[in-house]
Amino acid sequence: SAVISQKPSRDICQRGTSLTIQCQVDSQVTMMFWYRQQPGQSLTLIATANQGSEATYESGFVIDKFPISRPNLTFSTLTVSNMSPEDSSIYLCSARDREGNSPLHFGNGTRLTVT
Amino acid sequence: GQSLEQPSEVTAVEGAIVQINCTYQTSGFYGLSWYQQHDGGAPTFLSYNALDGLEETGRFSSFLSRSDSYGYLLLQELQMKDSASYFCAVRGFKTIFGAGTRLFVKA
């Protein structure tokens, strides 16, 4: 199964700044996704990171706020732009290594605090 | 739209059996997954049901009834380390998670 490395693991940022989160998978994967999770809450899908094309965003999330890159089959970045305290959350990268019944694998997440 | 419902919290004692139910409404259903998440950790995959019936993996089993849009996770011989949050998730083109059930296992 795919092993996902995510960094940074945590950060404290000032409002108005931007943070880029990196996600590296140890093998080529078909699908990569970015989720957000408030402590004690469920996982909310932000977007699907598409290799070589623009990400597919879920309702309530836009590219200007959360630009995503996926230059190849093993790497993706999520940027949280112009941050405000409401962006404080855990951001999780996930991947599925093949089609069919393969499960989602998750990175350990990035705990972001915006002051 | 898509929605999943599961209990917010369950408490049980060591050695007991607990069942966590999940009902869902969705368009484009491939299957139902279950994930475990300990505090501060990443979600980890437990099981997946694409067809009706019971799937068993060690102490954990998962059941699906597609006609009832219902599934459950069964945890047997509970251990303290099973205290965690458990999420059901609908698998379509993308995976959507329920709100999670926090399981407390007491000695």
PDB file of C-alpha atoms in Angstrom:
ATOM      1  CA  SER A   1       0.000   0.000   0.000  1.00  0.00           C
ATOM      2  CA  ALA A   2       1.060   3.568  -0.654  1.00  0.00           C
ATOM      3  CA  VAL A   3       3.006   5.432   2.019  1.00  0.00           C
ATOM      4  CA  ILE A   4       2.288   9.165   2.133  1.00  0.00           C
ATOM      5  CA  SER A   5       4.675  11.750   3.549  1.00  0.00           C
ATOM      6  CA  GLN A   6       3.264  15.169   4.273  1.00  0.00           C
ATOM      7  CA  LYS A   7       5.066  18.282   5.413  1.00  0.00           C
ATOM      8  CA  PRO A   8       5.115  20.418   7.381  1.00  0.00           C
ATOM      9  CA  SER A   9       3.476  18.431  10.162  1.00  0.00           C
ATOM     10  CA  ARG A  10       2.399  21.630  11.850  1.00  0.00           C
ATOM     11  CA  ASP A  11       2.789  25.364  11.503  1.00  0.00           C
ATOM     12  CA  ILE A  12       1.678  28.566  13.126  1.00  0.00           C
ATOM     13  CA  CYS A  13       1.106  31.342  10.618  1.00  0.00           C
ATOM     14  CA  GLN A  14       0.037  34.960  10.688  1.00  0.00           C
ATOM     15  CA  ARG A  15      -3.154  36.045   9.031  1.00  0.00           C
ATOM     16  CA  GLY A  16      -2.757  37.289   5.496  1.00  0.00           C
ATOM     17  CA  THR A  17       0.143  34.967   4.719  1.00  0.00           C
ATOM     18  CA  SER A  18       0.131  31.751   2.679  1.00  0.00           C
ATOM     19  CA  LEU A  19       1.349  28.243   3.440  1.00  0.00           C
ATOM     20  CA  THR A  20       2.155  25.488   0.982  1.00  0.00           C
ATOM     21  CA  ILE A  21       1.751  21.894   2.145  1.00  0.00           C
ATOM     22  CA  GLN A  22       3.629  19.172   0.312  1.00  0.00           C
ATOM     23  CA  CYS A  23       2.514  15.589  -0.173  1.00  0.00           C
ATOM     24  CA  GLN A  24       4.839  12.872  -1.477  1.00  0.00           C
ATOM     25  CA  VAL A  25       3.704   9.301  -2.208  1.00  0.00           C
ATOM     26  CA  ASP A  26       6.208   6.469  -2.403  1.00  0.00           C
ATOM     27  CA  SER A  27       4.602   4.954  -5.499  1.00  0.00           C
ATOM     28  CA  GLN A  28       2.612   6.083  -8.485  1.00  0.00           C
ATOM     29  CA  VAL A  29      -1.017   6.558  -7.572  1.00  0.00           C
ATOM     30  CA  THR A  30      -4.085   7.114  -9.678  1.00  0.00           C
ATOM     31  CA  MET A  31      -5.948   9.565  -7.470  1.00  0.00           C
ATOM     32  CA  MET A  32      -4.843  12.164  -4.923  1.00  0.00           C
ATOM     33  CA  PHE A  33      -7.164  14.180  -2.717  1.00  0.00           C
ATOM     34  CA  TRP A  34      -6.946  16.948  -0.146  1.00  0.00           C
ATOM     35  CA  TYR A  35      -9.178  16.926   2.938  1.00  0.00           C
ATOM     36  CA  ARG A  36      -9.663  19.306   5.843  1.00  0.00           C
ATOM     37  CA  GLN A  37     -10.530  18.180   9.355  1.00  0.00           C
ATOM     38  CA  GLN A  38     -11.351  20.310  12.352  1.00  0.00           C
ATOM     39  CA  PRO A  39     -10.288  18.606  15.601  1.00  0.00           C
ATOM     40  CA  GLY A  40     -12.958  16.120  16.620  1.00  0.00           C
ATOM     41  CA  GLN A  41     -14.861  16.578  13.375  1.00  0.00           C
ATOM     42  CA  SER A  42     -15.282  14.727  10.110  1.00  0.00           C
ATOM     43  CA  LEU A  43     -13.120  14.935   7.031  1.00  0.00           C
ATOM     44  CA  THR A  44     -14.273  17.413   4.391  1.00  0.00           C
ATOM     45  CA  LEU A  45     -13.070  16.963   0.848  1.00  0.00           C
ATOM     46  CA  ILE A  46     -11.438  20.115  -0.519  1.00  0.00           C
ATOM     47  CA  ALA A  47     -10.490  18.935  -3.984  1.00  0.00           C
ATOM     48  CA  THR A  48      -9.225  16.153  -6.206  1.00  0.00           C
ATOM     49  CA  ALA A  49      -5.692  16.809  -7.410  1.00  0.00           C
ATOM     50  CA  ASN A  50      -5.521  15.925 -11.093  1.00  0.00           C
ATOM     51  CA  GLN A  51      -2.182  15.093 -12.669  1.00  0.00           C
ATOM     52  CA  GLY A  52      -1.301  17.574 -15.360  1.00  0.00           C
ATOM     53  CA  SER A  53      -4.532  19.570 -15.162  1.00  0.00           C
ATOM     54  CA  GLU A  54      -6.476  21.834 -12.839  1.00  0.00           C
ATOM     55  CA  ALA A  55      -7.796  20.373  -9.610  1.00  0.00           C
ATOM     56  CA  THR A  56     -11.498  19.612  -9.177  1.00  0.00           C
ATOM     57  CA  TYR A  57     -12.860  21.595  -6.246  1.00  0.00           C
ATOM     58  CA  GLU A  58     -15.796  20.754  -4.005  1.00  0.00           C
ATOM     59  CA  SER A  59     -18.564  23.183  -3.197  1.00  0.00           C
ATOM     60  CA  GLY A  60     -17.300  25.899  -0.894  1.00  0.00           C
ATOM     61  CA  PHE A  61     -13.667  25.663  -1.973  1.00  0.00           C
ATOM     62  CA  VAL A  62     -12.101  27.742  -4.741  1.00  0.00           C
ATOM     63  CA  ILE A  63      -8.824  27.714  -6.584  1.00  0.00           C
ATOM     64  CA  ASP A  64      -7.838  31.245  -5.566  1.00  0.00           C
ATOM     65  CA  LYS A  65      -7.992  30.290  -1.902  1.00  0.00           C
ATOM     66  CA  PHE A  66      -6.636  26.727  -2.190  1.00  0.00           C
ATOM     67  CA  PRO A  67      -4.431  26.419  -5.264  1.00  0.00           C
ATOM     68  CA  ILE A  68      -3.337  22.833  -5.849  1.00  0.00           C
ATOM     69  CA  SER A  69      -0.607  21.410  -8.013  1.00  0.00           C
ATOM     70  CA  ARG A  70       0.057  17.846  -9.103  1.00  0.00           C
ATOM     71  CA  PRO A  71       2.983  17.811 -11.513  1.00  0.00           C
ATOM     72  CA  ASN A  72       3.339  14.019 -11.521  1.00  0.00           C
ATOM     73  CA  LEU A  73       1.803  10.818 -10.175  1.00  0.00           C
ATOM     74  CA  THR A  74       3.604  10.918  -6.830  1.00  0.00           C
ATOM     75  CA  PHE A  75       3.543  14.549  -5.674  1.00  0.00           C
ATOM     76  CA  SER A  76       1.007  17.256  -4.907  1.00  0.00           C
ATOM     77  CA  THR A  77       0.896  20.568  -3.082  1.00  0.00           C
ATOM     78  CA  LEU A  78      -1.924  22.483  -1.440  1.00  0.00           C
ATOM     79  CA  THR A  79      -1.536  26.177  -0.716  1.00  0.00           C
ATOM     80  CA  VAL A  80      -3.734  27.901   1.830  1.00  0.00           C
ATOM     81  CA  SER A  81      -3.721  31.511   0.658  1.00  0.00           C
ATOM     82  CA  ASN A  82      -4.358  34.781   2.470  1.00  0.00           C
ATOM     83  CA  MET A  83      -4.982  32.895   5.673  1.00  0.00           C
ATOM     84  CA  SER A  84      -7.429  33.876   8.403  1.00  0.00           C
ATOM     85  CA  PRO A  85      -8.049  32.232  11.793  1.00  0.00           C
ATOM     86  CA  GLU A  86     -10.971  30.322  10.222  1.00  0.00           C
ATOM     87  CA  ASP A  87      -8.432  28.381   8.170  1.00  0.00           C
ATOM     88  CA  SER A  88      -6.987  26.843  11.322  1.00  0.00           C
ATOM     89  CA  SER A  89      -7.487  23.135  10.822  1.00  0.00           C
ATOM     90  CA  ILE A  90      -5.790  19.871   9.986  1.00  0.00           C
ATOM     91  CA  TYR A  91      -5.122  19.391   6.291  1.00  0.00           C
ATOM     92  CA  LEU A  92      -4.777  15.814   5.061  1.00  0.00           C
ATOM     93  CA  CYS A  93      -3.394  14.487   1.817  1.00  0.00           C
ATOM     94  CA  SER A  94      -4.770  11.158   0.642  1.00  0.00           C
ATOM     95  CA  ALA A  95      -4.232   8.835  -2.283  1.00  0.00           C
ATOM     96  CA  ARG A  96      -5.651   5.740  -3.880  1.00  0.00           C
ATOM     97  CA  ASP A  97      -3.056   3.572  -5.540  1.00  0.00           C
ATOM     98  CA  ARG A  98      -5.298   1.905  -8.091  1.00  0.00           C
ATOM     99  CA  GLU A  99      -8.860   1.677  -9.246  1.00  0.00           C
ATOM    100  CA  GLY A 100     -11.446  -0.732  -7.923  1.00  0.00           C
ATOM    101  CA  ASN A 101     -11.681  -1.579  -4.262  1.00  0.00           C
ATOM    102  CA  SER A 102      -8.366  -0.059  -3.202  1.00  0.00           C
ATOM    103  CA  PRO A 103      -8.656   2.031  -0.041  1.00  0.00           C
ATOM    104  CA  LEU A 104      -7.673   5.615   0.592  1.00  0.00           C
ATOM    105  CA  HIS A 105      -4.339   6.085   2.337  1.00  0.00           C
ATOM    106  CA  PHE A 106      -3.653   9.221   4.334  1.00  0.00           C
ATOM    107  CA  GLY A 107      -0.659  11.271   5.269  1.00  0.00           C
ATOM    108  CA  ASN A 108      -0.245  12.261   8.905  1.00  0.00           C
ATOM    109  CA  GLY A 109      -1.717  15.672   8.254  1.00  0.00           C
ATOM    110  CA  THR A 110      -0.621  19.261   8.680  1.00  0.00           C
ATOM    111  CA  ARG A 111      -1.933  21.007  11.773  1.00  0.00           C
ATOM    112  CA  LEU A 112      -2.284  24.660  10.856  1.00  0.00           C
ATOM    113  CA  THR A 113      -2.907  27.443  13.349  1.00  0.00           C
ATOM    114  CA  VAL A 114      -3.523  30.953  12.061  1.00  0.00           C
ATOM    115  CA  THR A 115      -3.099  33.803  14.512  1.00  0.00           C
TER     116      THR A 115
ATOM    117  CA  GLY B   1     -26.579  15.224  -2.450  1.00  0.00           C
ATOM    118  CA  GLN B   2     -24.716  12.841  -0.215  1.00  0.00           C
ATOM    119  CA  SER B   3     -25.148  12.303   3.501  1.00  0.00           C
ATOM    120  CA  LEU B   4     -24.106   9.733   6.064  1.00  0.00           C
ATOM    121  CA  GLU B   5     -25.411   9.224   9.575  1.00  0.00           C
ATOM    122  CA  GLN B   6     -23.662   7.426  12.379  1.00  0.00           C
ATOM    123  CA  PRO B   7     -23.874   7.720  16.173  1.00  0.00           C
ATOM    124  CA  SER B   8     -21.660  10.392  17.656  1.00  0.00           C
ATOM    125  CA  GLU B   9     -20.453   8.345  20.600  1.00  0.00           C
ATOM    126  CA  VAL B  10     -20.426   4.774  21.908  1.00  0.00           C
ATOM    127  CA  THR B  11     -19.077   3.438  25.203  1.00  0.00           C
ATOM    128  CA  ALA B  12     -18.298  -0.217  25.903  1.00  0.00           C
ATOM    129  CA  VAL B  13     -16.166  -2.327  28.226  1.00  0.00           C
ATOM    130  CA  GLU B  14     -13.106  -4.375  27.436  1.00  0.00           C
ATOM    131  CA  GLY B  15     -13.931  -7.760  25.970  1.00  0.00           C
ATOM    132  CA  ALA B  16     -17.368  -6.694  24.805  1.00  0.00           C
ATOM    133  CA  ILE B  17     -18.785  -6.458  21.297  1.00  0.00           C
ATOM    134  CA  VAL B  18     -19.892  -3.145  19.826  1.00  0.00           C
ATOM    135  CA  GLN B  19     -21.717  -2.332  16.612  1.00  0.00           C
ATOM    136  CA  ILE B  20     -21.471   1.071  14.923  1.00  0.00           C
ATOM    137  CA  ASN B  21     -24.235   1.703  12.407  1.00  0.00           C
ATOM    138  CA  CYS B  22     -24.117   3.885   9.331  1.00  0.00           C
ATOM    139  CA  THR B  23     -26.929   4.925   7.011  1.00  0.00           C
ATOM    140  CA  TYR B  24     -26.267   6.829   3.846  1.00  0.00           C
ATOM    141  CA  GLN B  25     -27.868   8.696   0.978  1.00  0.00           C
ATOM    142  CA  THR B  26     -25.826   9.095  -2.137  1.00  0.00           C
ATOM    143  CA  SER B  27     -25.807   9.156  -5.888  1.00  0.00           C
ATOM    144  CA  GLY B  28     -23.234   6.936  -7.540  1.00  0.00           C
ATOM    145  CA  PHE B  29     -22.444   4.291  -4.939  1.00  0.00           C
ATOM    146  CA  TYR B  30     -19.510   1.923  -5.295  1.00  0.00           C
ATOM    147  CA  GLY B  31     -19.163   0.762  -1.718  1.00  0.00           C
ATOM    148  CA  LEU B  32     -18.919   1.581   1.986  1.00  0.00           C
ATOM    149  CA  SER B  33     -15.597   1.897   3.794  1.00  0.00           C
ATOM    150  CA  TRP B  34     -14.666   2.157   7.446  1.00  0.00           C
ATOM    151  CA  TYR B  35     -11.691   4.069   8.847  1.00  0.00           C
ATOM    152  CA  GLN B  36     -10.201   4.301  12.319  1.00  0.00           C
ATOM    153  CA  GLN B  37      -8.556   7.433  13.635  1.00  0.00           C
ATOM    154  CA  HIS B  38      -6.777   7.789  16.959  1.00  0.00           C
ATOM    155  CA  ASP B  39      -6.396  11.245  18.479  1.00  0.00           C
ATOM    156  CA  GLY B  40      -3.646  13.128  16.664  1.00  0.00           C
ATOM    157  CA  GLY B  41      -3.259  10.396  14.063  1.00  0.00           C
ATOM    158  CA  ALA B  42      -4.180   9.870  10.449  1.00  0.00           C
ATOM    159  CA  PRO B  43      -7.264   7.895   9.407  1.00  0.00           C
ATOM    160  CA  THR B  44      -6.412   4.277   8.668  1.00  0.00           C
ATOM    161  CA  PHE B  45      -8.418   1.937   6.493  1.00  0.00           C
ATOM    162  CA  LEU B  46     -10.284  -0.905   8.219  1.00  0.00           C
ATOM    163  CA  SER B  47     -12.636  -2.482   5.708  1.00  0.00           C
ATOM    164  CA  TYR B  48     -14.605  -2.073   2.510  1.00  0.00           C
ATOM    165  CA  ASN B  49     -17.917  -3.560   1.357  1.00  0.00           C
ATOM    166  CA  ALA B  50     -18.924  -3.310  -2.273  1.00  0.00           C
ATOM    167  CA  LEU B  51     -21.490  -6.107  -2.150  1.00  0.00           C
ATOM    168  CA  ASP B  52     -24.175  -7.049   0.351  1.00  0.00           C
ATOM    169  CA  GLY B  53     -23.060  -9.186   3.234  1.00  0.00           C
ATOM    170  CA  LEU B  54     -20.443  -9.508   5.913  1.00  0.00           C
ATOM    171  CA  GLU B  55     -16.703  -9.010   5.535  1.00  0.00           C
ATOM    172  CA  GLU B  56     -14.534 -10.270   8.383  1.00  0.00           C
ATOM    173  CA  THR B  57     -11.007  -9.150   9.168  1.00  0.00           C
ATOM    174  CA  GLY B  58      -9.807 -10.480  12.495  1.00  0.00           C
ATOM    175  CA  ARG B  59     -11.718  -8.857  15.353  1.00  0.00           C
ATOM    176  CA  PHE B  60     -13.420  -6.425  12.982  1.00  0.00           C
ATOM    177  CA  SER B  61     -16.314  -7.188  10.648  1.00  0.00           C
ATOM    178  CA  SER B  62     -18.297  -4.943   8.371  1.00  0.00           C
ATOM    179  CA  PHE B  63     -21.731  -5.437   6.878  1.00  0.00           C
ATOM    180  CA  LEU B  64     -23.538  -3.812   3.981  1.00  0.00           C
ATOM    181  CA  SER B  65     -27.128  -3.826   2.751  1.00  0.00           C
ATOM    182  CA  ARG B  66     -27.323  -1.823  -0.440  1.00  0.00           C
ATOM    183  CA  SER B  67     -31.104  -2.049  -0.627  1.00  0.00           C
ATOM    184  CA  ASP B  68     -31.375  -0.484   2.843  1.00  0.00           C
ATOM    185  CA  SER B  69     -28.508   1.997   2.322  1.00  0.00           C
ATOM    186  CA  TYR B  70     -27.155   0.700   5.602  1.00  0.00           C
ATOM    187  CA  GLY B  71     -23.995  -0.774   6.964  1.00  0.00           C
ATOM    188  CA  TYR B  72     -22.286  -1.431  10.252  1.00  0.00           C
ATOM    189  CA  LEU B  73     -18.891  -2.050  11.744  1.00  0.00           C
ATOM    190  CA  LEU B  74     -18.691  -4.782  14.377  1.00  0.00           C
ATOM    191  CA  LEU B  75     -15.802  -4.801  16.812  1.00  0.00           C
ATOM    192  CA  GLN B  76     -15.341  -7.923  18.911  1.00  0.00           C
ATOM    193  CA  GLU B  77     -13.204  -8.650  21.977  1.00  0.00           C
ATOM    194  CA  LEU B  78     -12.781  -4.942  22.558  1.00  0.00           C
ATOM    195  CA  GLN B  79      -9.409  -3.724  23.752  1.00  0.00           C
ATOM    196  CA  MET B  80      -8.441  -0.407  25.292  1.00  0.00           C
ATOM    197  CA  LYS B  81      -6.460   0.422  22.155  1.00  0.00           C
ATOM    198  CA  ASP B  82      -9.703   0.328  20.158  1.00  0.00           C
ATOM    199  CA  SER B  83     -10.684   3.649  21.747  1.00  0.00           C
ATOM    200  CA  ALA B  84     -10.721   5.924  18.716  1.00  0.00           C
ATOM    201  CA  SER B  85     -13.016   7.586  16.214  1.00  0.00           C
ATOM    202  CA  TYR B  86     -14.565   5.415  13.517  1.00  0.00           C
ATOM    203  CA  PHE B  87     -15.755   6.882  10.230  1.00  0.00           C
ATOM    204  CA  CYS B  88     -17.969   5.307   7.637  1.00  0.00           C
ATOM    205  CA  ALA B  89     -17.323   6.608   4.141  1.00  0.00           C
ATOM    206  CA  VAL B  90     -19.190   6.281   0.894  1.00  0.00           C
ATOM    207  CA  ARG B  91     -16.999   5.412  -2.036  1.00  0.00           C
ATOM    208  CA  GLY B  92     -17.977   6.888  -5.343  1.00  0.00           C
ATOM    209  CA  PHE B  93     -15.670   8.710  -7.708  1.00  0.00           C
ATOM    210  CA  LYS B  94     -14.615  10.496  -4.535  1.00  0.00           C
ATOM    211  CA  THR B  95     -14.896   9.369  -0.934  1.00  0.00           C
ATOM    212  CA  ILE B  96     -17.223  11.221   1.431  1.00  0.00           C
ATOM    213  CA  PHE B  97     -16.967  10.664   5.180  1.00  0.00           C
ATOM    214  CA  GLY B  98     -19.557  10.505   7.921  1.00  0.00           C
ATOM    215  CA  ALA B  99     -19.262  12.632  11.044  1.00  0.00           C
ATOM    216  CA  GLY B 100     -17.535   9.844  12.952  1.00  0.00           C
ATOM    217  CA  THR B 101     -18.332   7.773  16.028  1.00  0.00           C
ATOM    218  CA  ARG B 102     -16.137   8.217  19.046  1.00  0.00           C
ATOM    219  CA  LEU B 103     -15.673   4.853  20.793  1.00  0.00           C
ATOM    220  CA  PHE B 104     -14.669   4.800  24.446  1.00  0.00           C
ATOM    221  CA  VAL B 105     -13.508   1.436  25.786  1.00  0.00           C
ATOM    222  CA  LYS B 106     -13.528   1.149  29.570  1.00  0.00           C
ATOM    223  CA  ALA B 107     -11.694  -1.337  31.741  1.00  0.00           C
TER     224      ALA B 107
END
